[in-house]
Coordinates of C-alpha atoms in Angstrom, one line a residue:
X1 CA 7.6 -7.3 8.1
X2 CA 4.9 -7.4 10.9
X3 CA 1.6 -8.8 9.9
X4 CA -1.3 -6.5 8.8
X5 CA -3.7 -6.3 11.3
X6 CA -6.7 -6.7 9.3
X7 CA -5.2 -9.0 6.9
X8 CA -6.6 -12.5 8.5
X9 CA -10.3 -10.7 8.5
X10 CA -9.9 -9.7 5.0
X11 CA -9.0 -13.4 4.0
X12 CA -11.9 -14.6 6.1
X13 CA -14.4 -12.3 4.1
X14 CA -13.3 -13.7 0.9
X15 CA -13.9 -17.5 1.6
X16 CA -17.9 -16.7 1.0
X17 CA -20.0 -14.4 -1.4
X18 CA -22.5 -14.0 1.2
X19 CA -19.7 -13.0 3.8
X20 CA -20.0 -11.3 7.2
X21 CA -20.2 -7.6 5.9
X22 CA -22.7 -8.9 3.3
X23 CA -24.9 -10.3 5.6
X24 CA -24.8 -7.4 8.0
X25 CA -26.1 -4.9 5.4
X26 CA -28.9 -7.1 4.0
X27 CA -29.8 -7.5 7.4
X28 CA -30.1 -3.7 7.7
X29 CA -32.5 -3.5 4.5
X30 CA -29.8 -3.0 1.8
X31 CA -30.1 -4.6 -1.7
X32 CA -27.5 -6.5 -2.9
X33 CA -27.1 -6.0 -6.3
X34 CA -24.6 -8.7 -7.7
X35 CA -22.5 -8.0 -11.2
X36 CA -19.9 -9.8 -13.1
X37 CA -17.9 -7.6 -15.3
X38 CA -15.7 -4.5 -15.1
X39 CA -17.7 -2.6 -17.5
X40 CA -20.6 -2.5 -14.9
X41 CA -20.5 0.9 -13.2
X42 CA -19.8 0.6 -9.5
X43 CA -21.3 3.7 -8.1
X44 CA -24.8 2.9 -9.7
X45 CA -25.0 0.1 -7.4
X46 CA -23.5 1.8 -4.9
X47 CA -26.6 3.9 -4.5
X48 CA -28.3 4.7 -1.0
X49 CA -30.2 1.7 -0.3
X50 CA -28.1 -0.7 -2.0
X51 CA -24.3 -2.1 -2.1
X52 CA -22.5 -3.7 -5.5
X53 CA -21.0 -7.4 -4.9
X54 CA -18.6 -8.6 -7.3
X55 CA -19.7 -12.1 -7.9
X56 CA -17.0 -15.1 -6.8
X57 CA -17.2 -18.7 -6.2
X58 CA -14.7 -19.1 -3.8
X59 CA -13.8 -23.1 -2.9
X60 CA -15.5 -24.2 -6.2
X61 CA -13.4 -26.9 -7.8
X62 CA -15.8 -29.2 -9.4
X63 CA -18.7 -27.6 -11.6
X64 CA -20.4 -30.6 -12.8
X65 CA -24.1 -29.2 -12.9
X66 CA -22.8 -26.3 -15.1
X67 CA -20.9 -28.1 -17.1
X68 CA -24.0 -29.9 -18.2
X69 CA -25.6 -26.6 -18.8
X70 CA -22.8 -25.2 -20.6
X71 CA -20.5 -27.6 -22.1
X72 CA -17.0 -28.5 -21.5
X73 CA -15.7 -25.8 -24.0
X74 CA -17.1 -22.8 -21.6
X75 CA -14.7 -21.0 -18.9
X76 CA -14.5 -22.3 -15.7
X77 CA -15.3 -18.8 -14.5
X78 CA -18.6 -18.7 -15.6
X79 CA -19.1 -22.4 -14.8
X80 CA -18.0 -22.0 -11.3
X81 CA -20.2 -18.7 -10.8
X82 CA -23.2 -20.9 -12.2
X83 CA -22.4 -24.1 -10.2
X84 CA -22.4 -21.9 -7.1
X85 CA -25.6 -20.1 -8.0
X86 CA -27.2 -24.0 -8.4
X87 CA -25.8 -24.6 -4.8
X88 CA -27.8 -21.2 -3.2
X89 CA -24.7 -19.1 -2.8
X90 CA -26.2 -16.2 -4.1
X91 CA -29.5 -16.6 -2.5
X92 CA -29.1 -13.0 -1.1
X93 CA -29.0 -10.9 -4.3
X94 CA -31.8 -9.0 -5.2
X95 CA -30.6 -8.7 -8.8
X96 CA -27.7 -9.4 -11.4
X97 CA -26.6 -6.7 -13.6
X98 CA -24.3 -8.7 -16.6
X99 CA -23.4 -7.4 -20.2
X100 CA -22.6 -9.2 -23.2
X101 CA -19.2 -9.5 -22.8
X102 CA -18.9 -12.8 -24.3
X103 CA -21.5 -15.8 -25.4
X104 CA -20.2 -17.8 -22.2
X105 CA -20.6 -15.0 -19.7
X106 CA -24.2 -14.0 -21.2
X107 CA -25.3 -17.5 -21.3
X108 CA -24.3 -18.0 -17.7
X109 CA -26.2 -14.9 -16.8
X110 CA -29.5 -15.9 -18.3
X111 CA -29.5 -19.2 -16.7
X112 CA -30.1 -17.2 -13.3
X113 CA -33.4 -16.3 -14.9
X114 CA -34.6 -19.2 -16.9
X115 CA -33.9 -21.5 -14.2
X116 CA -35.1 -19.4 -11.1
X117 CA -31.7 -19.6 -9.2
X118 CA -32.8 -16.7 -7.0
X119 CA -35.7 -17.3 -4.1
X120 CA -36.8 -13.9 -5.0
X121 CA -39.7 -13.1 -6.6
X122 CA -38.8 -9.3 -7.3
X123 CA -35.2 -10.8 -8.7
X124 CA -34.5 -8.6 -11.6
X125 CA -31.8 -9.8 -14.3
X126 CA -30.5 -6.9 -16.7
X127 CA -28.1 -7.7 -19.7
X128 CA -26.1 -4.7 -20.8
X129 CA -25.6 -4.0 -24.6
X130 CA -22.0 -3.0 -24.4
X131 CA -20.3 -1.3 -27.5
X132 CA -17.3 -2.6 -29.2
X133 CA -15.9 0.8 -29.5
X134 CA -15.0 3.9 -28.0
X135 CA -16.0 7.3 -28.8
X136 CA -19.0 10.1 -27.6
X137 CA -21.9 8.2 -29.5
X138 CA -21.0 5.1 -28.0
X139 CA -20.7 6.5 -25.0
X140 CA -24.3 7.9 -25.2
X141 CA -25.5 4.6 -26.6
X142 CA -24.0 2.9 -23.0
X143 CA -25.8 5.6 -21.2
X144 CA -29.6 4.9 -22.8
X145 CA -28.6 1.0 -21.7
X146 CA -27.8 2.0 -18.6
X147 CA -31.4 3.9 -18.4
X148 CA -33.4 1.4 -19.5
X149 CA -31.7 -1.8 -18.3
X150 CA -31.1 -0.9 -14.4
X151 CA -32.2 2.6 -13.5
X152 CA -35.5 2.6 -15.0
X153 CA -36.5 -1.4 -13.7
X154 CA -34.8 -0.5 -10.2
X155 CA -36.3 2.1 -9.8
X156 CA -40.2 0.7 -10.7
X157 CA -39.4 -3.0 -8.7
X158 CA -37.5 -1.9 -5.5
X159 CA -38.0 2.1 -5.5
X160 CA -34.5 3.0 -5.7
X161 CA -33.2 6.2 -6.0
X162 CA -31.3 7.3 -8.9
X163 CA -31.2 10.8 -8.8
X164 CA -28.3 13.1 -9.7
X165 CA -27.7 13.9 -5.6
X166 CA -27.8 10.1 -5.1
X167 CA -25.3 9.1 -8.0
X168 CA -22.9 12.3 -7.0
X169 CA -22.9 10.9 -3.5
X170 CA -22.0 7.2 -4.8
X171 CA -19.5 8.3 -7.3
X172 CA -18.0 10.4 -4.1
X173 CA -17.9 7.5 -2.6
X174 CA -16.2 5.3 -5.0
X175 CA -13.7 8.0 -5.4
X176 CA -12.5 8.2 -2.3
X177 CA -12.0 4.3 -1.9
X178 CA -10.1 4.6 -5.4
X179 CA -7.8 7.2 -3.3
X180 CA -7.2 4.5 -0.7
X181 CA -6.4 1.7 -3.0
X182 CA -4.3 3.5 -5.5
X183 CA -2.5 5.2 -2.7
X184 CA -1.9 1.6 -1.0
X185 CA -1.0 0.3 -4.7
X186 CA 1.4 3.1 -5.2
X187 CA 4.0 2.0 -2.5
X188 CA 4.2 -1.3 -4.6
X189 CA 6.8 1.0 -6.9
X190 CA 9.0 1.5 -4.0
X191 CA 12.4 -0.7 -4.5
X192 CA 11.7 -2.3 -1.1
X193 CA 8.2 -2.1 -1.0
X194 CA 6.1 -2.5 2.6
X195 CA 3.1 -4.6 1.1
X196 CA 3.3 -7.5 -1.0
X197 CA 1.5 -8.3 -4.2
X198 CA -0.6 -10.8 -2.4
X199 CA -1.7 -8.6 0.6
X200 CA -2.7 -6.1 -2.2
X201 CA -4.9 -8.5 -4.2
X202 CA -6.6 -9.6 -1.1
X203 CA -7.2 -5.7 0.0
X204 CA -8.4 -5.1 -3.7
X205 CA -10.8 -7.8 -3.7
X206 CA -12.2 -7.3 -0.7
X207 CA -13.2 -3.6 -2.2
X208 CA -15.1 -5.4 -4.7
X209 CA -17.2 -7.8 -2.8
X210 CA -17.7 -6.4 0.7
X211 CA -20.5 -3.4 1.2
X212 CA -18.3 -0.2 0.6
X213 CA -19.7 1.6 3.7
X214 CA -18.8 -1.1 5.9
X215 CA -15.3 -2.0 4.4
X216 CA -13.9 1.3 4.2
X217 CA -13.0 2.0 7.8
X218 CA -10.6 -0.7 7.9
X219 CA -9.1 0.1 4.5
X220 CA -8.6 3.3 5.9
X221 CA -6.7 1.6 9.0
X222 CA -4.6 -0.6 6.4
X223 CA -3.3 2.7 4.9
X224 CA -2.5 4.3 8.0
X225 CA -0.7 1.0 9.3
X226 CA 1.1 0.9 5.8
X227 CA 2.6 4.1 5.9
X228 CA 4.3 3.5 9.5
X229 CA 5.4 -0.5 8.3
X230 CA 8.9 -1.4 8.1
X231 CA 10.1 -3.4 5.4
X232 CA 12.6 -6.2 5.7
X233 CA 16.1 -4.9 5.2
X234 CA 16.6 -7.3 2.7
X235 CA 13.9 -7.7 -0.1
X236 CA 12.4 -11.0 -0.3
X237 CA 11.9 -11.3 -3.7
X238 CA 14.4 -11.6 -6.4
X239 CA 12.7 -9.5 -9.5
X240 CA 9.3 -7.8 -9.8
X241 CA 6.5 -8.7 -12.3
X242 CA 3.3 -7.2 -13.8
X243 CA 0.3 -9.6 -14.0
X244 CA -2.1 -9.2 -16.8
X245 CA -5.0 -11.4 -17.6
X246 CA -8.9 -12.1 -17.5
X247 CA -10.9 -12.9 -14.0
X248 CA -8.2 -13.6 -11.6
X249 CA -9.8 -13.4 -8.4
X250 CA -7.9 -16.1 -6.6
X251 CA -5.2 -14.2 -4.4
X252 CA -3.5 -17.4 -4.2
X253 CA -2.2 -17.2 -7.8
X254 CA -0.4 -13.9 -7.0
X255 CA 1.0 -16.0 -3.5
X256 CA 2.4 -18.7 -5.8
X257 CA 4.0 -16.2 -8.4
X258 CA 5.8 -14.7 -5.0
X259 CA 6.5 -17.9 -4.0
X260 CA 8.7 -18.3 -6.7
X261 CA 10.8 -15.1 -6.2
X262 CA 8.9 -12.6 -8.0
X263 CA 6.6 -9.6 -6.4
X264 CA 3.4 -8.8 -8.5
X265 CA 3.3 -5.2 -8.3
X266 CA 1.0 -4.1 -10.9
X267 CA -2.4 -6.1 -11.8
X268 CA -3.9 -5.2 -15.0
X269 CA -6.9 -8.3 -15.0
X270 CA -10.5 -8.1 -14.7
X271 CA -10.4 -8.0 -11.0
X272 CA -7.5 -5.5 -10.7
X273 CA -7.2 -2.1 -9.5
X274 CA -5.5 -1.2 -13.1
X275 CA -7.5 0.9 -14.3
X276 CA -10.9 0.0 -12.2
X277 CA -9.7 2.1 -8.7
X278 CA -9.0 5.7 -11.1
X279 CA -11.2 7.8 -9.2
X280 CA -14.3 9.1 -12.0
X281 CA -13.9 12.8 -13.2
X282 CA -17.1 14.8 -13.0
X283 CA -16.9 17.5 -15.8
X284 CA -18.4 20.9 -15.2
X285 CA -21.9 20.7 -16.7
X286 CA -21.6 17.2 -16.9
X287 CA -24.4 14.7 -15.5
X288 CA -23.0 11.9 -13.1
X289 CA -24.7 9.4 -15.2
X290 CA -23.0 10.9 -18.5
X291 CA -19.9 10.7 -16.7
X292 CA -20.2 7.1 -15.3
X293 CA -21.3 5.8 -19.1
X294 CA -18.0 8.0 -20.3
X295 CA -16.0 6.7 -18.0
X296 CA -16.4 2.9 -18.2
X297 CA -16.2 3.1 -21.6
X298 CA -13.4 5.0 -22.4
X299 CA -11.2 3.8 -19.3
X300 CA -11.6 0.0 -19.4
X301 CA -9.1 -2.0 -20.9
X302 CA -11.2 -5.0 -21.6
X303 CA -10.1 -7.0 -25.3
X304 CA -13.4 -6.8 -25.9
X305 CA -13.1 -3.3 -27.3
X306 CA -11.8 -3.5 -30.9
X307 CA -9.9 -1.3 -33.6
X308 CA -6.6 -1.1 -34.0
X309 CA -6.1 2.1 -32.5
X310 CA -7.5 0.7 -29.3
X311 CA -5.6 -2.7 -29.5
X312 CA -2.2 -0.5 -29.6
X313 CA -3.3 1.5 -26.8
X314 CA -3.7 -1.4 -24.6
X315 CA -0.3 -2.4 -25.1
X316 CA 1.3 1.1 -24.7
X317 CA -1.0 0.8 -21.3
X318 CA 0.4 -2.7 -20.4
X319 CA 4.1 -1.5 -21.3
X320 CA 3.6 2.0 -19.4
X321 CA 2.1 0.6 -16.2
X322 CA 4.8 -2.1 -16.1
X323 CA 7.6 0.6 -16.2
X324 CA 5.8 3.0 -13.6
X325 CA 5.6 0.3 -11.4
X326 CA 9.0 -1.1 -12.1
X327 CA 8.5 -4.4 -13.3
X328 CA 11.2 -6.3 -14.9
X329 CA 8.9 -8.6 -17.0
X330 CA 4.8 -9.2 -17.5
X331 CA 3.3 -12.3 -17.0
X332 CA 0.3 -13.1 -19.3
X333 CA -2.6 -15.0 -18.1
X334 CA -6.1 -16.3 -20.0
X335 CA -8.4 -18.5 -18.6
X336 CA -8.9 -21.3 -20.5
X337 CA -11.1 -21.4 -23.2
X338 CA -11.6 -17.4 -22.9
X339 CA -12.1 -16.3 -26.5
X340 CA -11.2 -12.4 -26.0
X341 CA -8.2 -13.1 -23.4
X342 CA -6.7 -16.0 -25.3
X343 CA -6.1 -13.7 -28.6
X344 CA -5.2 -10.8 -26.3
X345 CA -2.8 -12.8 -24.4
X346 CA -0.9 -14.3 -27.9
X347 CA -0.7 -11.0 -29.7
X348 CA 0.3 -8.9 -26.4
X349 CA 3.2 -11.3 -25.9
X350 CA 4.8 -11.0 -28.9
X351 CA 4.1 -7.5 -29.0
X352 CA 5.8 -7.0 -26.1
X353 CA 8.4 -8.8 -26.3
X354 CA 9.6 -7.8 -29.4
X355 CA 8.5 -4.1 -28.9
X356 CA 6.3 -3.3 -31.8
X357 CA 4.8 0.0 -31.7
X358 CA 6.2 0.5 -28.1
X359 CA 9.4 2.1 -26.8
X360 CA 10.9 -1.0 -26.3
X361 CA 10.6 -4.8 -25.5
X362 CA 9.9 -6.0 -21.8
X363 CA 10.0 -10.1 -21.2
X364 CA 7.0 -11.8 -20.8
X365 CA 5.7 -15.6 -19.5
X366 CA 2.2 -16.6 -21.0
X367 CA -0.1 -18.6 -19.0
X368 CA -3.5 -20.9 -18.9
X369 CA -5.6 -21.2 -16.1
X370 CA -8.2 -22.6 -14.7
X371 CA -10.3 -21.1 -12.2
X372 CA -9.5 -23.5 -9.5
X373 CA -6.2 -22.9 -10.2
X374 CA -5.5 -26.9 -10.1
X375 CA -2.1 -27.4 -12.4
X376 CA -0.1 -25.6 -9.3
X377 CA 3.1 -27.5 -10.3
X378 CA 2.8 -26.5 -13.8
X379 CA 2.6 -22.9 -12.8
X380 CA 5.3 -23.3 -10.6
X381 CA 7.5 -24.3 -12.9
X382 CA 6.6 -21.8 -15.4
X383 CA 7.0 -19.0 -13.0
X384 CA 10.4 -20.1 -11.7
X385 CA 11.9 -20.2 -14.9
X386 CA 10.6 -16.9 -16.2
X387 CA 12.1 -15.8 -12.7
X388 CA 15.7 -17.0 -13.7
X389 CA 15.1 -15.5 -17.2
X390 CA 14.7 -12.2 -15.6
X391 CA 17.9 -12.6 -13.3
X392 CA 20.0 -13.4 -16.0
X393 CA 18.9 -10.8 -18.2
X394 CA 19.3 -8.1 -15.6
X395 CA 22.8 -9.9 -14.9
X396 CA 23.8 -9.7 -18.3
X397 CA 22.4 -5.7 -18.9
X398 CA 24.8 -4.8 -15.6
X399 CA 28.0 -6.5 -17.1
X400 CA 27.3 -4.7 -20.5
X401 CA 26.8 -1.5 -18.6
X402 CA 30.3 -2.2 -16.3

């Protein structure tokens, strides 16, 4: 296929958290509000005068200093973020908005404050006490947390306007971005898609790590370009898979999977578009803040949310999205030492492979990664074997049908 016009530009933006567009927005006087979890409402950080940037640590391969503070048995994503903070990689941010997702993430976030890692006297650190159950009461509690931990202090410190009008405007911008990303992602449902999983991964990441108002035009251009892009006459892949897991913010993992012959057609991981790029619905008579609290609590598919019914819903979500995007199998990933996704991966693999509480079974492959993707050789072997098993299964099914 013909190369996408802006792909190299997008790839370059992902090489540094303080990328070209972030620098431009800061130079215009915008406040960079950092966050590190998909529970944090993006529109709340994208109101006028601000922009949200999801933290990554590209190129961090040896978080020695962070390991001293956090021990060897901490997930490498959290340590890499902390290491980059010690290096001064996030000195441009005015606030860090985190949530008590897990002890490791919370501890990493607290060091930003304890160690005074951001050279800004007004730097604000907030940690949201996120409910672990879903429901109307919990959405109300979440809303109050957003008011107490984000809206009130940022209004007082920086004079940010979180009025109903500004929040609705931010949600409208967010929904426009979601529509663009979703339309691009839906192209992967075709028998012979005009976009690769790697390309989509890059596009989704720049939508999280760049000011939306500065990246939107190039995303629209890319969507228009894809509408007329011609796929190769013969599909380049041998099978299709869905990637499910934790902090997958390195598109090289997707590229590795695709080099082994499996196109990644669906991305249900923390930095992915499913369900993170579903538009936010503003119901009649509902305030913008209520809508944000309800959406980010109810729609999130994080394994932190407890309850048997919620766990079954997560398996059904994985299964239904795999079928919707015509995936032949699911790769289940967790970051090493990630407690929530470690349990989720093991349980989901059994349920999906055996079809428990599901319409049917679907093949799975379990992997454990580190932030630097150091074990490339082992992963390549696993992916190649999984691709071959999916091909054999398909041949067996075809012969039975024949």
